[in-house]
Short mmCIF file of C-alpha atoms in Angstrom, two decimals:
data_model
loop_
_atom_site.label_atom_id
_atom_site.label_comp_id
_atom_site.label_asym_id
_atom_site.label_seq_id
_atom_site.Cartn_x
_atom_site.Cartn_y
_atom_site.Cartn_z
CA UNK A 1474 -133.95 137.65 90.45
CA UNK A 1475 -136.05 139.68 92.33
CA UNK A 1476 -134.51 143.02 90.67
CA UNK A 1477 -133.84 141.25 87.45
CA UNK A 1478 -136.59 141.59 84.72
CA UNK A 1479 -136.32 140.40 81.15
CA UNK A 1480 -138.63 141.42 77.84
CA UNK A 1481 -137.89 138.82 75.30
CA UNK A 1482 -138.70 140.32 71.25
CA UNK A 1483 -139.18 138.90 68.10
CA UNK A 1484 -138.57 141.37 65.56
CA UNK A 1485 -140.66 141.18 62.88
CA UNK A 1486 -140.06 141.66 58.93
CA UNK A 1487 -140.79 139.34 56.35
CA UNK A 1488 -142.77 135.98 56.16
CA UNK A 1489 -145.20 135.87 59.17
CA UNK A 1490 -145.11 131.88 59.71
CA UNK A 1491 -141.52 132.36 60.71
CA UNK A 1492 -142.56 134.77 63.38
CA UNK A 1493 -145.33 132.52 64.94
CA UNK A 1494 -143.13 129.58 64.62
CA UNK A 1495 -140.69 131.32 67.27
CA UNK A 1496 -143.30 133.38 69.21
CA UNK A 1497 -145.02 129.52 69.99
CA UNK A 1498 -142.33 128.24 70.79
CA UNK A 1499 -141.58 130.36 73.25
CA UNK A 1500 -145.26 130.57 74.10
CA UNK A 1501 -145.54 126.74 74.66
CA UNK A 1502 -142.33 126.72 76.17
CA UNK A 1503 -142.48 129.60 79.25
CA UNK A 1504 -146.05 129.97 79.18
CA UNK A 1505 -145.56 131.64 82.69
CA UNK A 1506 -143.63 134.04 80.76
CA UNK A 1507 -146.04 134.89 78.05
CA UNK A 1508 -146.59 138.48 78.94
CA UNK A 1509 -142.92 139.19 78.50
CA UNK A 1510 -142.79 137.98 74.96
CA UNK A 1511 -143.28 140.56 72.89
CA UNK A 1512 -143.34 140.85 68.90
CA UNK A 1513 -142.38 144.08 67.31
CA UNK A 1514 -143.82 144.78 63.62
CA UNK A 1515 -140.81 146.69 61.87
CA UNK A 1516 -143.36 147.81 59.46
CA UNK A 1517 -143.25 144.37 57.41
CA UNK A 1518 -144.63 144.46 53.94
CA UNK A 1519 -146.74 141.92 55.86
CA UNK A 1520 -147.91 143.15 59.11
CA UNK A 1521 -147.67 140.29 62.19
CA UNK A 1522 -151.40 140.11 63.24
CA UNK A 1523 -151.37 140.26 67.08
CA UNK A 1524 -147.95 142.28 67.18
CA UNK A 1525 -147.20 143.75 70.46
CA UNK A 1526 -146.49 146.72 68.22
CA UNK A 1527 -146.49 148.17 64.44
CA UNK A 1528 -143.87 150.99 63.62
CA UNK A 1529 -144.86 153.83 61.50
CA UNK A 1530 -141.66 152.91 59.54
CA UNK A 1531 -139.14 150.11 59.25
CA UNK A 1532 -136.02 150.74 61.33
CA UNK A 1533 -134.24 148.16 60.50
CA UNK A 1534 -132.34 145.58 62.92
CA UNK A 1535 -130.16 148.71 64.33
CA UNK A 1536 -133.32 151.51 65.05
CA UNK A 1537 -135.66 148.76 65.99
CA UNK A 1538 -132.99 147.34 68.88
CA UNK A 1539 -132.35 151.00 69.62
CA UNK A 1540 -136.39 151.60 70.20
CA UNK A 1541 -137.02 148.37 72.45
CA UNK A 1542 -133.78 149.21 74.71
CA UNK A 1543 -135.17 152.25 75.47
CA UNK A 1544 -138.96 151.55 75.74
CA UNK A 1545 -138.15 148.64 78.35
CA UNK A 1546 -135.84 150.45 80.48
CA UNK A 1547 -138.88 153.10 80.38
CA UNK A 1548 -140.72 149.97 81.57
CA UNK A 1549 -138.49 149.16 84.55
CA UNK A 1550 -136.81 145.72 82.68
CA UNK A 1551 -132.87 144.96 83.21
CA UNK A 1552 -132.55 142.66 80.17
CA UNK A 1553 -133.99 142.69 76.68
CA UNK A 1554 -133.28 139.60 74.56
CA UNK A 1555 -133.89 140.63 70.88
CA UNK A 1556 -134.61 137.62 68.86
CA UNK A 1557 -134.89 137.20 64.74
CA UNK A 1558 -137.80 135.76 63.91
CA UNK A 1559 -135.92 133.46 61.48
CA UNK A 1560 -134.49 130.90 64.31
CA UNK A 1561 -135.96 128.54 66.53
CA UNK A 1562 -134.23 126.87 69.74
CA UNK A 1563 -132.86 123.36 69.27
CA UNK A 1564 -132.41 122.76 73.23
CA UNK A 1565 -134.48 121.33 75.67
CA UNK A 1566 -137.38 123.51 77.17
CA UNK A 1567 -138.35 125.39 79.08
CA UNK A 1568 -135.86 127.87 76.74
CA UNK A 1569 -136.44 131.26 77.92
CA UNK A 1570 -136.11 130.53 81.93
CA UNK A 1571 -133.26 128.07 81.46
CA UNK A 1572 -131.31 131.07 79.66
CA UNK A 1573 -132.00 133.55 82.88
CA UNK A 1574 -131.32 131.49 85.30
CA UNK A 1575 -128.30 130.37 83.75
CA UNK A 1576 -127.27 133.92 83.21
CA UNK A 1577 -127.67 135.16 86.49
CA UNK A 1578 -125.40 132.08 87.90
CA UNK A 1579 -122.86 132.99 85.15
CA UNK A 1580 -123.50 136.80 86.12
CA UNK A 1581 -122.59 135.99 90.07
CA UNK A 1582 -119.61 133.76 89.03
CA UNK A 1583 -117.91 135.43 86.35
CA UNK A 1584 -118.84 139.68 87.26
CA UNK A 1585 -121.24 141.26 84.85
CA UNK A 1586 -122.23 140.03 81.74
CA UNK A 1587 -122.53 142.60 78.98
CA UNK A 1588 -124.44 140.67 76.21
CA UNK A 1589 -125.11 136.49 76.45
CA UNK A 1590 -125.81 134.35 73.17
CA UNK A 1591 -127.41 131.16 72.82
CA UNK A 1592 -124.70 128.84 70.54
CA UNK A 1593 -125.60 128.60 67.08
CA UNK A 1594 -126.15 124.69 65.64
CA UNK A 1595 -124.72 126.56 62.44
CA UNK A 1596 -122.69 129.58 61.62
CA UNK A 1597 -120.81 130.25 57.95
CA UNK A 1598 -119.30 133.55 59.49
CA UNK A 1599 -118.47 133.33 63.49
CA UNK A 1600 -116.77 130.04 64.49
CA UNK A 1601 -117.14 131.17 68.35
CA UNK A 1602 -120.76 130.83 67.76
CA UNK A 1603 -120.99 127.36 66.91
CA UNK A 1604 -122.34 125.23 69.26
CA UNK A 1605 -120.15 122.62 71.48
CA UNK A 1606 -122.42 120.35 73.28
CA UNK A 1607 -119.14 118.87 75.56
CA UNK A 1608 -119.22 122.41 76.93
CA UNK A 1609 -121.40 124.77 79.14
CA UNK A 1610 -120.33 128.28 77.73
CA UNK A 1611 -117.57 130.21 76.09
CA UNK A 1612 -116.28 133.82 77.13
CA UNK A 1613 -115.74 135.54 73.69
CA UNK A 1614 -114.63 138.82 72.21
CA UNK A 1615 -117.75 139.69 70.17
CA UNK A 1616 -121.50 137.89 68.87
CA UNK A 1617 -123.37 137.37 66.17
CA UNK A 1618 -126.27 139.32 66.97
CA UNK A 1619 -129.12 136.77 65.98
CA UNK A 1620 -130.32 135.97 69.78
CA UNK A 1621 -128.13 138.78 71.84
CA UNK A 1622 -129.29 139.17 75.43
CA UNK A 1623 -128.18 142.26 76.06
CA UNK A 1624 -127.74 143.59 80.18
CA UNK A 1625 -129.11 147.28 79.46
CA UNK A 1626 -127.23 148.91 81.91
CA UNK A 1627 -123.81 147.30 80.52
CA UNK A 1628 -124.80 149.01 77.72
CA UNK A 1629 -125.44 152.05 78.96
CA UNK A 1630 -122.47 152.03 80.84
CA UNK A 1631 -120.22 151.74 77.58
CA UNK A 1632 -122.57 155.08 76.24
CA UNK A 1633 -125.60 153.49 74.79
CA UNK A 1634 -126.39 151.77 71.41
CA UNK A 1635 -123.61 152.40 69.10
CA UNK A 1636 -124.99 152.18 65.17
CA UNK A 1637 -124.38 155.92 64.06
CA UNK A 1638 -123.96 155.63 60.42
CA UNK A 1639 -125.53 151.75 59.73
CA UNK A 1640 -129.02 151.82 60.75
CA UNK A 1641 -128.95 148.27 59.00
CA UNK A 1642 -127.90 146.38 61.71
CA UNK A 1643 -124.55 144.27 60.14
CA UNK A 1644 -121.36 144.82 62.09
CA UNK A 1645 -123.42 146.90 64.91
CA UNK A 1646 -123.77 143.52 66.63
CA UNK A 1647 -119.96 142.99 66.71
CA UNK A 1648 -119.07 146.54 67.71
CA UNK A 1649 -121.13 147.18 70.43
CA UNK A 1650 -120.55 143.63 71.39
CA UNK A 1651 -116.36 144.13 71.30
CA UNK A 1652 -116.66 147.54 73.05
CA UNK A 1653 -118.61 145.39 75.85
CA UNK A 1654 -115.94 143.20 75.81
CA UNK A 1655 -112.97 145.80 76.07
CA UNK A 1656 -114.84 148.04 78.93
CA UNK A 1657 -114.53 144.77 81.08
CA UNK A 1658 -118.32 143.14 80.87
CA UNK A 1659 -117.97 139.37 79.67
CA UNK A 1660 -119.59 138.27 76.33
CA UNK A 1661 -121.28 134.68 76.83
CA UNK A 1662 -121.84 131.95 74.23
CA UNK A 1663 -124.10 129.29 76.07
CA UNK A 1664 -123.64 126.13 74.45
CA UNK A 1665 -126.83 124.26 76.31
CA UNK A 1666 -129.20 126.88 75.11
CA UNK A 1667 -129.16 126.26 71.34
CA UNK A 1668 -130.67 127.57 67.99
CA UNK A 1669 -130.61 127.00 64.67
CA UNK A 1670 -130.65 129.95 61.72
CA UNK A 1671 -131.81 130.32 58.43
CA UNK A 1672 -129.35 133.12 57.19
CA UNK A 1673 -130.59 135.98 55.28
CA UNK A 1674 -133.90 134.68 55.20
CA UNK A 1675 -135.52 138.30 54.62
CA UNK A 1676 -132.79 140.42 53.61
CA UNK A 1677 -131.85 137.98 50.44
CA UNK A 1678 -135.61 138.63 49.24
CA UNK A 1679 -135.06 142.47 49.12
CA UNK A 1680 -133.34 143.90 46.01
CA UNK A 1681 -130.31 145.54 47.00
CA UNK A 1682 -130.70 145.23 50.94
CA UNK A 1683 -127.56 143.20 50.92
CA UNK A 1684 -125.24 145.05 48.90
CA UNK A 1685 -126.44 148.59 50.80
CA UNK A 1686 -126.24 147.06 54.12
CA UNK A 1687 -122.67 145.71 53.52
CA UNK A 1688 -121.10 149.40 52.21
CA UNK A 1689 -122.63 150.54 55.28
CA UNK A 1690 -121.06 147.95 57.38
CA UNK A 1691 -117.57 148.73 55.68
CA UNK A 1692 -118.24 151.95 56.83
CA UNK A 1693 -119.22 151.54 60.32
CA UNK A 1694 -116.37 149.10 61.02
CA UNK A 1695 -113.65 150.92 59.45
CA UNK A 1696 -114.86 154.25 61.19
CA UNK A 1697 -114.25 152.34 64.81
CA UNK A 1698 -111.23 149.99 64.17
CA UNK A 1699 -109.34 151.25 60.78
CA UNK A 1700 -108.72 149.76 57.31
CA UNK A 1701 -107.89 146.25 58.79
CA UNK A 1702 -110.61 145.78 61.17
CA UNK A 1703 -111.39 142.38 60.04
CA UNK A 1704 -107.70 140.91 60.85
CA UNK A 1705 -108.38 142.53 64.09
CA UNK A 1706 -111.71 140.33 64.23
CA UNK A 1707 -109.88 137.50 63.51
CA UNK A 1708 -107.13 138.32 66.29
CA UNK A 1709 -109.62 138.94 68.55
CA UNK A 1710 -110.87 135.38 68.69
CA UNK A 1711 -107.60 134.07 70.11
CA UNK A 1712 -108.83 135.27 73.39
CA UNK A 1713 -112.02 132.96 73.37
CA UNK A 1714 -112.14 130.73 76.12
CA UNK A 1715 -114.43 127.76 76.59
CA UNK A 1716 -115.30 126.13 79.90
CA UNK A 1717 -116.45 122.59 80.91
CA UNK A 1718 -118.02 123.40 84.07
CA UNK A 1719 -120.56 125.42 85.05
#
């Protein structure tokens, strides 16, 4: 891994306990790894004390991954992890080195990996993100992004951050995720690196956020894959494939 460098984030907005509950985690968890756990303050009504950084404005899930892609490839990193701070890892410890090293054996076995997810213990909206603990990982068509590891120069490779049009974040996951997918780079769901969710934790709390951020998800999706991009979702998860081994 000499080569390979990851910044892990916790992006910031909303209740602050939520945000320290993760960050120690992690913290306690990797504490050789401290100094690449990062929070970043989207401008919360209620500013993280301690934050890595405080933007002058919130930009959302979509600007706010956008900004941390490009201020760690500045800094030289390979991977950036982007985390909500509304989970917290149900696996064993240590979480954060378990997930690289596992990702770069998956990496050298299976080609380049585009974007790897930690399995969700819970998920009302992606069944290939539920967690199956007879398995080691699942090669998938798209993620939810709630814990997307993303390989920056996949990424780049596919043209960068796609969100033009939904700064709000929902459906940009499962884009750039699917174009990943289609340019060749495999999408990983690890199902021994685990988290749990509370959905909507923030965004429910904010008058309107959910109605606005679904138009511009309609939007977004429709603009990329038609009228009936959410049949092709569902097609798309007949090419999921699971795997016992490791």
């Amino acid at each position: 891994m000499a080569d390979r460098r990851l910044a892990v984030v916790i992006l910031h907005y909303g209740d602050p306990a939520l945000t320290f509950r993760v960050k120690e985690q992690l913290e306690q968890s990797d504490p050789k790894l401290a100094e690449h756990i990062h929070v970043l303050d989207n401008h919360a009504p209620e500013a993280f004390p301690g934050a890595w950084r405080r933007l002058d404005e919130n930009l959302y899930w979509s600007g706010a991954l956008d900004y941390c892609l490009k201020e760690f490839e500045r800094r030289s990193y390979t991977h950036l992890w982007f985390l909500n701070n509304d989970i917290w890892f149900g696996s064993k410890p240590p979480h954060i080195l378990k997930a690289w090293k596992r990702l770069e054996q998956l990496d050298a076995k299976i080609g380049p990996i585009g974007v790897y997810s930690p399995a969700i213990h819970r998920s009302p909206y992606h069944p290939q993100m539920i967690e199956k603990p007879g398995l080691q990982y699942s090669l998938v068509p798209y993620i939810d992004g709630i814990s997307p590891l993303f390989s920056i120069e996949c990424l780049n490779k596919i043209g960068g951050l796609d969100y033009e049009g939904n700064i709000y974040g929902y459906g940009v996951d499962v884009w750039n995720s699917l174009a990943l997918h289609r340019a060749g780079f495999s999408v990983v769901v690890d199902h021994q690196v685990t988290i749990r969710h509370i959905y909507h934790s923030t965004a429910k709390k904010v008058d309107g956020f959910l109605t606005t951020a679904a138009e511009a998800q309609h939007k977004y999706m429709t603009a990329r894959l038609g009228d009936d991009y959410e049949e092709q979702l569902k097609q798309e998860l007949a090419s999921c494939r699971d795997f016992r081994s490791f």
